[in-house]
mmCIF file of C-alpha atoms in Angstrom:
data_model
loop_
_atom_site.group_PDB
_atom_site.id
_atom_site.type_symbol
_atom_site.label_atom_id
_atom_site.label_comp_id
_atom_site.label_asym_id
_atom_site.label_seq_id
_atom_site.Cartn_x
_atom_site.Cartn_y
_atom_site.Cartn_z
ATOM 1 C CA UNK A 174 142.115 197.778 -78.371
ATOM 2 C CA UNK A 175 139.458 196.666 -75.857
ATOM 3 C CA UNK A 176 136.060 198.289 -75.993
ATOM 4 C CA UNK A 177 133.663 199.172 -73.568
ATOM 5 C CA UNK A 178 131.049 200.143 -75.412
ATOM 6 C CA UNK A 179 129.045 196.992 -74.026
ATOM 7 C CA UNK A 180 129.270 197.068 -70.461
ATOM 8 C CA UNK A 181 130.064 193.503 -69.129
ATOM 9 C CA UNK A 182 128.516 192.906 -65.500
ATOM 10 C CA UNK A 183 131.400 190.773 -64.626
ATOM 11 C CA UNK A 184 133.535 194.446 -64.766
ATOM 12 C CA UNK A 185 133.812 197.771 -63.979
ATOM 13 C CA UNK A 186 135.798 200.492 -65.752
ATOM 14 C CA UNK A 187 138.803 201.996 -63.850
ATOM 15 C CA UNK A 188 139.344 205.694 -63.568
ATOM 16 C CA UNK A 189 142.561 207.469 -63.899
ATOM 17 C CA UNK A 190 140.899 211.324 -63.685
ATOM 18 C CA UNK A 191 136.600 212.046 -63.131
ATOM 19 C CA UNK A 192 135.668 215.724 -62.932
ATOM 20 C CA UNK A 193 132.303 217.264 -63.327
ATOM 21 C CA UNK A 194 130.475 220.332 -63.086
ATOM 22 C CA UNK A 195 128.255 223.156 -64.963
ATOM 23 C CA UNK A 196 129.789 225.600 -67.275
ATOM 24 C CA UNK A 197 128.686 228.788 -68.648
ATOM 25 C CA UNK A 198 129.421 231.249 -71.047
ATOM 26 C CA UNK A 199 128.117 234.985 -72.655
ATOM 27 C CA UNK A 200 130.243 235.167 -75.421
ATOM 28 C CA UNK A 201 130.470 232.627 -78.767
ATOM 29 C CA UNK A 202 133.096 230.342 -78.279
ATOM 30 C CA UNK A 203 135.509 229.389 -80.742
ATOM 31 C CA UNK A 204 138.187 226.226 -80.267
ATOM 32 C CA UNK A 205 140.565 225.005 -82.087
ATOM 33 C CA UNK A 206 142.062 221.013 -80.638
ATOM 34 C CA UNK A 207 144.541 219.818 -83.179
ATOM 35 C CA UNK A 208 145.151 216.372 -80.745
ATOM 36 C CA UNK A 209 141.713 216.570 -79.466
ATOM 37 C CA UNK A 210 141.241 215.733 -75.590
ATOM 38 C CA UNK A 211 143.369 214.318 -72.699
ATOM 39 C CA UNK A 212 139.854 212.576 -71.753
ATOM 40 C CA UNK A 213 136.475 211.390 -72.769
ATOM 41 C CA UNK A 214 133.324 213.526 -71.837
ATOM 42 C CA UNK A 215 129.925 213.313 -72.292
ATOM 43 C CA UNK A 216 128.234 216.996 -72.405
ATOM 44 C CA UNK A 217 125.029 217.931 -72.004
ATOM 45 C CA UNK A 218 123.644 221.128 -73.541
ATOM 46 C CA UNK A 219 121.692 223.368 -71.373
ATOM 47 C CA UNK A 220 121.414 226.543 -73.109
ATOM 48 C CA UNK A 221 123.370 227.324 -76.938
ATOM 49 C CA UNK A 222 123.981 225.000 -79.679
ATOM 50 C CA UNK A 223 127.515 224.026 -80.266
ATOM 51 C CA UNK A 224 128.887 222.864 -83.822
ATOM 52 C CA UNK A 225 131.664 220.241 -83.918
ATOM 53 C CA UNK A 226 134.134 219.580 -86.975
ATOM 54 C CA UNK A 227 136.124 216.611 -86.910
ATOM 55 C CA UNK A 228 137.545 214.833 -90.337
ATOM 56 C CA UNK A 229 134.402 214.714 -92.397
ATOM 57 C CA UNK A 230 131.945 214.755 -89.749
ATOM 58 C CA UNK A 231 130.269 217.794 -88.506
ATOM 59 C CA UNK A 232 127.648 217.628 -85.818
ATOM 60 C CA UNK A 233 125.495 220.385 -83.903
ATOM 61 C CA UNK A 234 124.081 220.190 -80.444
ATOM 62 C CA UNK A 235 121.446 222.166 -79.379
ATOM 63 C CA UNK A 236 119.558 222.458 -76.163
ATOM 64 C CA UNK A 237 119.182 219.344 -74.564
ATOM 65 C CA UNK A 238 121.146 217.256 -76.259
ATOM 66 C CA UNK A 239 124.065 214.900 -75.106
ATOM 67 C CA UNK A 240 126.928 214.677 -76.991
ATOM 68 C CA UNK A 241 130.006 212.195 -76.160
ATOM 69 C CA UNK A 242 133.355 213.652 -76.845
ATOM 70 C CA UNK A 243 136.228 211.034 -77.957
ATOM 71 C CA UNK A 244 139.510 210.700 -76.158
ATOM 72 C CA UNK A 245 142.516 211.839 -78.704
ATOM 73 C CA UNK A 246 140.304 212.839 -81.504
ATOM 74 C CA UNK A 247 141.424 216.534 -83.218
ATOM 75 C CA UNK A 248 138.254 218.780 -83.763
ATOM 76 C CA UNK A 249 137.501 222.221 -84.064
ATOM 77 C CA UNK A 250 134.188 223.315 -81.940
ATOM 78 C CA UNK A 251 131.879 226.836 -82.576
ATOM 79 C CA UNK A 252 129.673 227.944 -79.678
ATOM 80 C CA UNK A 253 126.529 230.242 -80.385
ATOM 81 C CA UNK A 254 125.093 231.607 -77.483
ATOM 82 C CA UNK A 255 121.012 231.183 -76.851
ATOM 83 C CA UNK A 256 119.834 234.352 -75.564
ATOM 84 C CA UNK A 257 123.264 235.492 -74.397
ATOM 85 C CA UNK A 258 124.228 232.514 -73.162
ATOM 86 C CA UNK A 259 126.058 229.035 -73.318
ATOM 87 C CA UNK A 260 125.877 226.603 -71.110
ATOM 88 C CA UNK A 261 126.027 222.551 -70.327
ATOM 89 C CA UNK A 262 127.306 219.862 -67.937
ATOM 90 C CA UNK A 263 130.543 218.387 -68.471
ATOM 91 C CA UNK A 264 131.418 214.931 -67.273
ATOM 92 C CA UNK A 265 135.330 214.588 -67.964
ATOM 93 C CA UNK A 266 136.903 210.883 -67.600
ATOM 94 C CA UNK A 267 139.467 208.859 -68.636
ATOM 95 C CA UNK A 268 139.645 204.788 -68.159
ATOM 96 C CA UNK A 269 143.217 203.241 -66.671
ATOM 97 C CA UNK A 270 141.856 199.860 -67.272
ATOM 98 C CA UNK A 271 138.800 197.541 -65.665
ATOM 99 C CA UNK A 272 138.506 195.391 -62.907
ATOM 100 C CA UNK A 273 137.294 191.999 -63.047
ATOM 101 C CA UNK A 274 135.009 191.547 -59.960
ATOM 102 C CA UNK A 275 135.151 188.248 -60.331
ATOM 103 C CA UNK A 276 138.924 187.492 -60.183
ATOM 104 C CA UNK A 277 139.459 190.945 -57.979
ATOM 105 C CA UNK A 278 142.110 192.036 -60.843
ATOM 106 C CA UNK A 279 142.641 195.011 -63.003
ATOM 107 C CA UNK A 280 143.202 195.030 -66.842
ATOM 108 C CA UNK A 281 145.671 197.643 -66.920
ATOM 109 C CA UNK A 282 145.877 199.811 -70.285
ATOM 110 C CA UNK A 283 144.733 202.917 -71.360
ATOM 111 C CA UNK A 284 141.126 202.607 -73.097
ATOM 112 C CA UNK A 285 138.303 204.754 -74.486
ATOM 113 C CA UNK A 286 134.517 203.804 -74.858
ATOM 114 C CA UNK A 287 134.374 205.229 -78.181
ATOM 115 C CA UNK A 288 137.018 206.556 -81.018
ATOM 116 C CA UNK A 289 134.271 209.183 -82.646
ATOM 117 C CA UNK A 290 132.018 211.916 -81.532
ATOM 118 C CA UNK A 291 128.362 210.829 -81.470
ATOM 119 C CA UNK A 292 125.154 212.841 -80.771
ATOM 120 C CA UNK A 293 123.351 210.820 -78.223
ATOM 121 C CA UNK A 294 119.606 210.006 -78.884
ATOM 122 C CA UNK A 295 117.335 212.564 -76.758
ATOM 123 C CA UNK A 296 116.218 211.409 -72.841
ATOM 124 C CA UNK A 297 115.794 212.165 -69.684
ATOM 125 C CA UNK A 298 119.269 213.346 -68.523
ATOM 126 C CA UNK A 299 119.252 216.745 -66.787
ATOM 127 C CA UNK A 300 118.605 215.040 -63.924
ATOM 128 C CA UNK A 301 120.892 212.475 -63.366
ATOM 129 C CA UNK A 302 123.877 215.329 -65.129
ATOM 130 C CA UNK A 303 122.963 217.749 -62.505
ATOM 131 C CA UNK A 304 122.865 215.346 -59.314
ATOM 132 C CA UNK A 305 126.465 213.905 -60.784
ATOM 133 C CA UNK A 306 127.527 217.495 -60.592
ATOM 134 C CA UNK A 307 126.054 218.292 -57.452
ATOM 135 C CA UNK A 308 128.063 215.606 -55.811
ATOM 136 C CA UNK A 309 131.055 216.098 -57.258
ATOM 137 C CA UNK A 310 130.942 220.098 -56.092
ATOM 138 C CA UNK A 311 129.822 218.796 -52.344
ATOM 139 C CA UNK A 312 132.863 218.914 -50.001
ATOM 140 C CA UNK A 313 132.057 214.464 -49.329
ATOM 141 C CA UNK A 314 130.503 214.041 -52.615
ATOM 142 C CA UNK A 315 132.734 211.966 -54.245
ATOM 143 C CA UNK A 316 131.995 208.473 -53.681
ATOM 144 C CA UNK A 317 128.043 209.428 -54.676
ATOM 145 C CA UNK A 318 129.827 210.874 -57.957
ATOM 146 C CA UNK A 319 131.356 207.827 -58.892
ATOM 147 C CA UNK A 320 128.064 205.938 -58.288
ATOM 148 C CA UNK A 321 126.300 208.419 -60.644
ATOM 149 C CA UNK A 322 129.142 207.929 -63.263
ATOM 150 C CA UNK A 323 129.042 204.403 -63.300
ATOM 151 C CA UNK A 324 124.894 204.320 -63.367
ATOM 152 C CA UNK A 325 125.589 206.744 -66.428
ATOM 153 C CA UNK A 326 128.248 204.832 -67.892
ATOM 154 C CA UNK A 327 126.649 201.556 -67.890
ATOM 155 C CA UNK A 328 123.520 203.678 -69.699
ATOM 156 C CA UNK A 329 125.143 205.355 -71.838
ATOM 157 C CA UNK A 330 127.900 203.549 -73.467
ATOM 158 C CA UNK A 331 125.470 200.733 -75.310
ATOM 159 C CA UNK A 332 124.474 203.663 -77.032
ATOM 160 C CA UNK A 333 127.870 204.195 -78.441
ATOM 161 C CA UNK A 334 129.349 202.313 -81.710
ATOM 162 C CA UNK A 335 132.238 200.324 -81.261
ATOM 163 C CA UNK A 336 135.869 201.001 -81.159
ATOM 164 C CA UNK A 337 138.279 199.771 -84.450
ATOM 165 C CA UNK A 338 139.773 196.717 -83.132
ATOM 166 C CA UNK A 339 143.824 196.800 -84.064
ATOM 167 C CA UNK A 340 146.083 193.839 -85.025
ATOM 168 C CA UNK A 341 147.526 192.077 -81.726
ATOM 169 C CA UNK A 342 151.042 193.494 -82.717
ATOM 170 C CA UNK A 343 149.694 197.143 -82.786
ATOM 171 C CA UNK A 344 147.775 196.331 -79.462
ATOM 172 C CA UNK A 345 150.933 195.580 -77.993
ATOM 173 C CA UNK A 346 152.929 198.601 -79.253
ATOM 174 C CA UNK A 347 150.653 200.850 -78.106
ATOM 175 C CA UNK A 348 150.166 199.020 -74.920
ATOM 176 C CA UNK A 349 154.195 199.770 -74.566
ATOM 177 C CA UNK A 350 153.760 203.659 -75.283
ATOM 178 C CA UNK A 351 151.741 204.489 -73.399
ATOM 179 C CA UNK A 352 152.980 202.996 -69.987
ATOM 180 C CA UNK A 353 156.239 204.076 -71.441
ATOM 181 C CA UNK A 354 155.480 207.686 -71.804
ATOM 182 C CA UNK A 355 157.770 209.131 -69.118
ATOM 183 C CA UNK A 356 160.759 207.380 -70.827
ATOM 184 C CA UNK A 357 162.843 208.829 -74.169
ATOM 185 C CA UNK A 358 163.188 205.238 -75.522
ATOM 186 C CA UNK A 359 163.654 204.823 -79.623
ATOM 187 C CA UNK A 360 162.101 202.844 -81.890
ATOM 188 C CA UNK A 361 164.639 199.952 -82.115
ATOM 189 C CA UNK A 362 163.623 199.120 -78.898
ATOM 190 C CA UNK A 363 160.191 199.220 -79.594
ATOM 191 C CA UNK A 364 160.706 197.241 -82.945
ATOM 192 C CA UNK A 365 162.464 194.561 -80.635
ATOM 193 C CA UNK A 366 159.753 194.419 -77.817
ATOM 194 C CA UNK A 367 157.216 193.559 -80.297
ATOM 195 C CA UNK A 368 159.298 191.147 -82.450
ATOM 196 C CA UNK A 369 159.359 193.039 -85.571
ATOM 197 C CA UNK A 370 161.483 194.857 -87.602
ATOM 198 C CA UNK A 371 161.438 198.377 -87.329
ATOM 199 C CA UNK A 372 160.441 198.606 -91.113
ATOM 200 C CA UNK A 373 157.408 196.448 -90.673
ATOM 201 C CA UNK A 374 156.356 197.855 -87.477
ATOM 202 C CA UNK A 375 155.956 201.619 -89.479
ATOM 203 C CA UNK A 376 154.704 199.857 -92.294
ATOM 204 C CA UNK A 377 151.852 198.217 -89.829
ATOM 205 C CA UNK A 378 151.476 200.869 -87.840
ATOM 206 C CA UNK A 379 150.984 203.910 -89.793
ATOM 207 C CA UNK A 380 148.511 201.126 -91.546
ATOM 208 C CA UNK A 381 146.245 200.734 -88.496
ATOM 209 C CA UNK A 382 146.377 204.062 -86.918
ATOM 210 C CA UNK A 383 147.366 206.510 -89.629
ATOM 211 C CA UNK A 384 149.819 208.144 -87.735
ATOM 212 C CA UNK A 385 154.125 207.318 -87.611
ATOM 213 C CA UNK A 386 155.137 205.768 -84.206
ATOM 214 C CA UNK A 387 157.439 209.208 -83.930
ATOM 215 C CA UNK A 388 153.616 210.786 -83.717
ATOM 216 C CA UNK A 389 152.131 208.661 -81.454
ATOM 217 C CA UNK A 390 154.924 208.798 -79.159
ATOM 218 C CA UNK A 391 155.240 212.450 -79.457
ATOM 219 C CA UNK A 392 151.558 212.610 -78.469
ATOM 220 C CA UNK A 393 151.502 210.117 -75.721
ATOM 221 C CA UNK A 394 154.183 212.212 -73.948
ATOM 222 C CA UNK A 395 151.660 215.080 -74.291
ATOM 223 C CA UNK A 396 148.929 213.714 -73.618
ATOM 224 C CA UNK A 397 151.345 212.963 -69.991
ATOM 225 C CA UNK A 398 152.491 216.235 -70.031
ATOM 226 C CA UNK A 399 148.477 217.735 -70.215
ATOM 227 C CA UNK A 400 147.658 215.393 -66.711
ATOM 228 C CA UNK A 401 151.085 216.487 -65.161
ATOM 229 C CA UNK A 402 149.931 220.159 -65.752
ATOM 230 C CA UNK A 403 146.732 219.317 -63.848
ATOM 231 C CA UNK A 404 147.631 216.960 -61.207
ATOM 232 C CA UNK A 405 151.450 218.565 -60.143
ATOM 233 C CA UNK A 406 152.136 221.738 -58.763
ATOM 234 C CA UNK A 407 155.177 221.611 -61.025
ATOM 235 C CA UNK A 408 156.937 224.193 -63.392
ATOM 236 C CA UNK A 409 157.083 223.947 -67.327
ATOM 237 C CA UNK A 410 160.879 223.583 -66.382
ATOM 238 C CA UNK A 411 160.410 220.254 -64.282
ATOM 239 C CA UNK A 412 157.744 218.419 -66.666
ATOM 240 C CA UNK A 413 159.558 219.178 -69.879
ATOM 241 C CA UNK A 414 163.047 217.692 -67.953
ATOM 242 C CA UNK A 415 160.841 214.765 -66.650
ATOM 243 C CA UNK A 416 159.535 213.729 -70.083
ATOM 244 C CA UNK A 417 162.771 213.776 -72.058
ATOM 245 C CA UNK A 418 162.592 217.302 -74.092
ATOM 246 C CA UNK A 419 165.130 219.125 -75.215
ATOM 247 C CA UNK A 420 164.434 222.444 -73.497
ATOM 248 C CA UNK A 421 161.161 223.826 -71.569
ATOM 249 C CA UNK A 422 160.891 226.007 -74.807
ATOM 250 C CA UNK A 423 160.518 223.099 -77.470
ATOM 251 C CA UNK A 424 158.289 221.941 -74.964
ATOM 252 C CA UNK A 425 156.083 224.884 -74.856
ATOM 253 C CA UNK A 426 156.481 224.743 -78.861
ATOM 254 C CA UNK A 427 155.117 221.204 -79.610
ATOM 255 C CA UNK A 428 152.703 221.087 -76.288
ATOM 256 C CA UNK A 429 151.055 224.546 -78.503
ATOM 257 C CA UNK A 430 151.383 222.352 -81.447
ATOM 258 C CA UNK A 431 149.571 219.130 -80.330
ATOM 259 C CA UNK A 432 146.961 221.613 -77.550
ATOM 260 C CA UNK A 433 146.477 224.465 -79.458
ATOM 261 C CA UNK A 434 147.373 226.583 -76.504
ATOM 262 C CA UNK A 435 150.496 227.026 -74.136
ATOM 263 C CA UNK A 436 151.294 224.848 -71.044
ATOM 264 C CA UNK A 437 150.393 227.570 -68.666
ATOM 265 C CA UNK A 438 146.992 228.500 -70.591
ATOM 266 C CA UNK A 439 146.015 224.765 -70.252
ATOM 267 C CA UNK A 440 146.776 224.486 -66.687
ATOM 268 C CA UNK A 441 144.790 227.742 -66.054
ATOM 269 C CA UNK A 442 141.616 226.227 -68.129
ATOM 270 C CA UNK A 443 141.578 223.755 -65.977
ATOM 271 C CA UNK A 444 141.762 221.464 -68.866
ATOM 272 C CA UNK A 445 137.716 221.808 -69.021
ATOM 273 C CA UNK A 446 137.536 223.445 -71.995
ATOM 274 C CA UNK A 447 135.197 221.959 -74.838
#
């Protein structure tokens, strides 16, 4: 799996979905993410203190703070209100590859900066948050957005440890998946793309990512159907047909599973929610 956690000048990082923007809340907050997020985000904590759980890790933000939120990483997260109030800025992305400058080409692939949650070392970042999510509000704002983010991003991400690096032949199989995601393919074929047999590839790959390839796929397609419910104006119906399920209500079943919430509450959160 490639890395950017040290930003090379010769590259930039390629976006598949960017949101920002300023959240609040008067009530404690209480999440449960059994697959974790669609994206990466980096969150910075205005007012509360939040409490993440993930594995054996538990961290707590308080105000001020930045924490980075993995890509695909199940947690549970408490929010305490601070005087009746939570709030923080959100910056919500996931990478589709990077671009070499120099050769004008694009890595394709699906990547993350970081596989583990990580409380950010205090600075100076309410500023630069709040003008990233001041632009990205602004009816024209984009393209300064995208300049913030990347000033951010090439900040930021040194500060983050480095991914696990996987075998070649795991590289490639999940390389496959996930531009595969839309198909209902099975795991001879799989086993065949990547030369192996299908008894060594489960052997390897539950090895590497502790997870079954059945798993993986099952969340890949998820993880396709969470962007579908956010960037389609398309019914439960029509995304569960697209990605090979059953029937819209096994879809609503394992989407709840893998979400911890239905298709139509995630569409209606925006996806936002921390």
């Amino acid at each position: 799996m490639h890395s950017f956690s040290r930003f090379r000048k010769d590259s930039l990082p390629v976006l598949s979905r960017f949101s920002s923007g300023v959240y609040y809340f008067s009530r404690p907050q209480d999440y449960c993410m059994p697959m974790g997020r669609s994206d990466s985000c980096f969150c910075l904590l205005l007012r509360g203190e939040v409490e993440v759980r993930c594995a054996q890790t538990v961290l707590i933000a308080r105000r001020g703070q930045l924490l980075y939120w993995p890509e695909g990483v199940p947690y549970h997260s408490f929010w305490k209100p601070e005087n009746g109030l939570i709030s923080y800025i959100a910056v919500y992305f996931r990478l589709h590859g990077h671009l070499n400058r120099r050769e004008g080409a694009v890595q394709p692939g699906v990547f993350s900066p970081c596989d583990q949650f990580v409380l950010l070392s205090e600075g100076n970042w309410l500023r630069p948050f709040r003008s990233l999510a001041d632009h990205y509000r602004r009816a024209g704002g984009l393209s300064a957005a995208l300049d913030a983010f990347y000033t951010l991003y090439r900040q930021l991400t040194p500060l983050l440890p480095e991914n696990q690096a996987f075998r070649p032949e795991i590289r490639r199989v999940l390389a496959f998946m996930e531009e595969n995601r839309e198909r209902d393919f099975r795991m001879a074929e799989l086993a065949a793309f990547c030369q192996l047999s299908e008894s060594h590839l489960y052997h390897l790959f539950k090895q590497e990512t502790s997870l079954s390839p059945v798993v993986y796929k099952n969340r890949a397609r998820i993880r396709r159907a969470a962007e579908l419910l956010l960037s389609e104006e398309a019914s439960v119906e029509w995304i569960s047909q697209r990605l090979h399920f059953s029937s819209p209500a096994y879809f609503r079943r394992v989407f709840r599973k893998y979400m911890g919430m239905t298709p139509s509450a995630y569409r209606a959160s925006g996806g936002q929610r921390l």
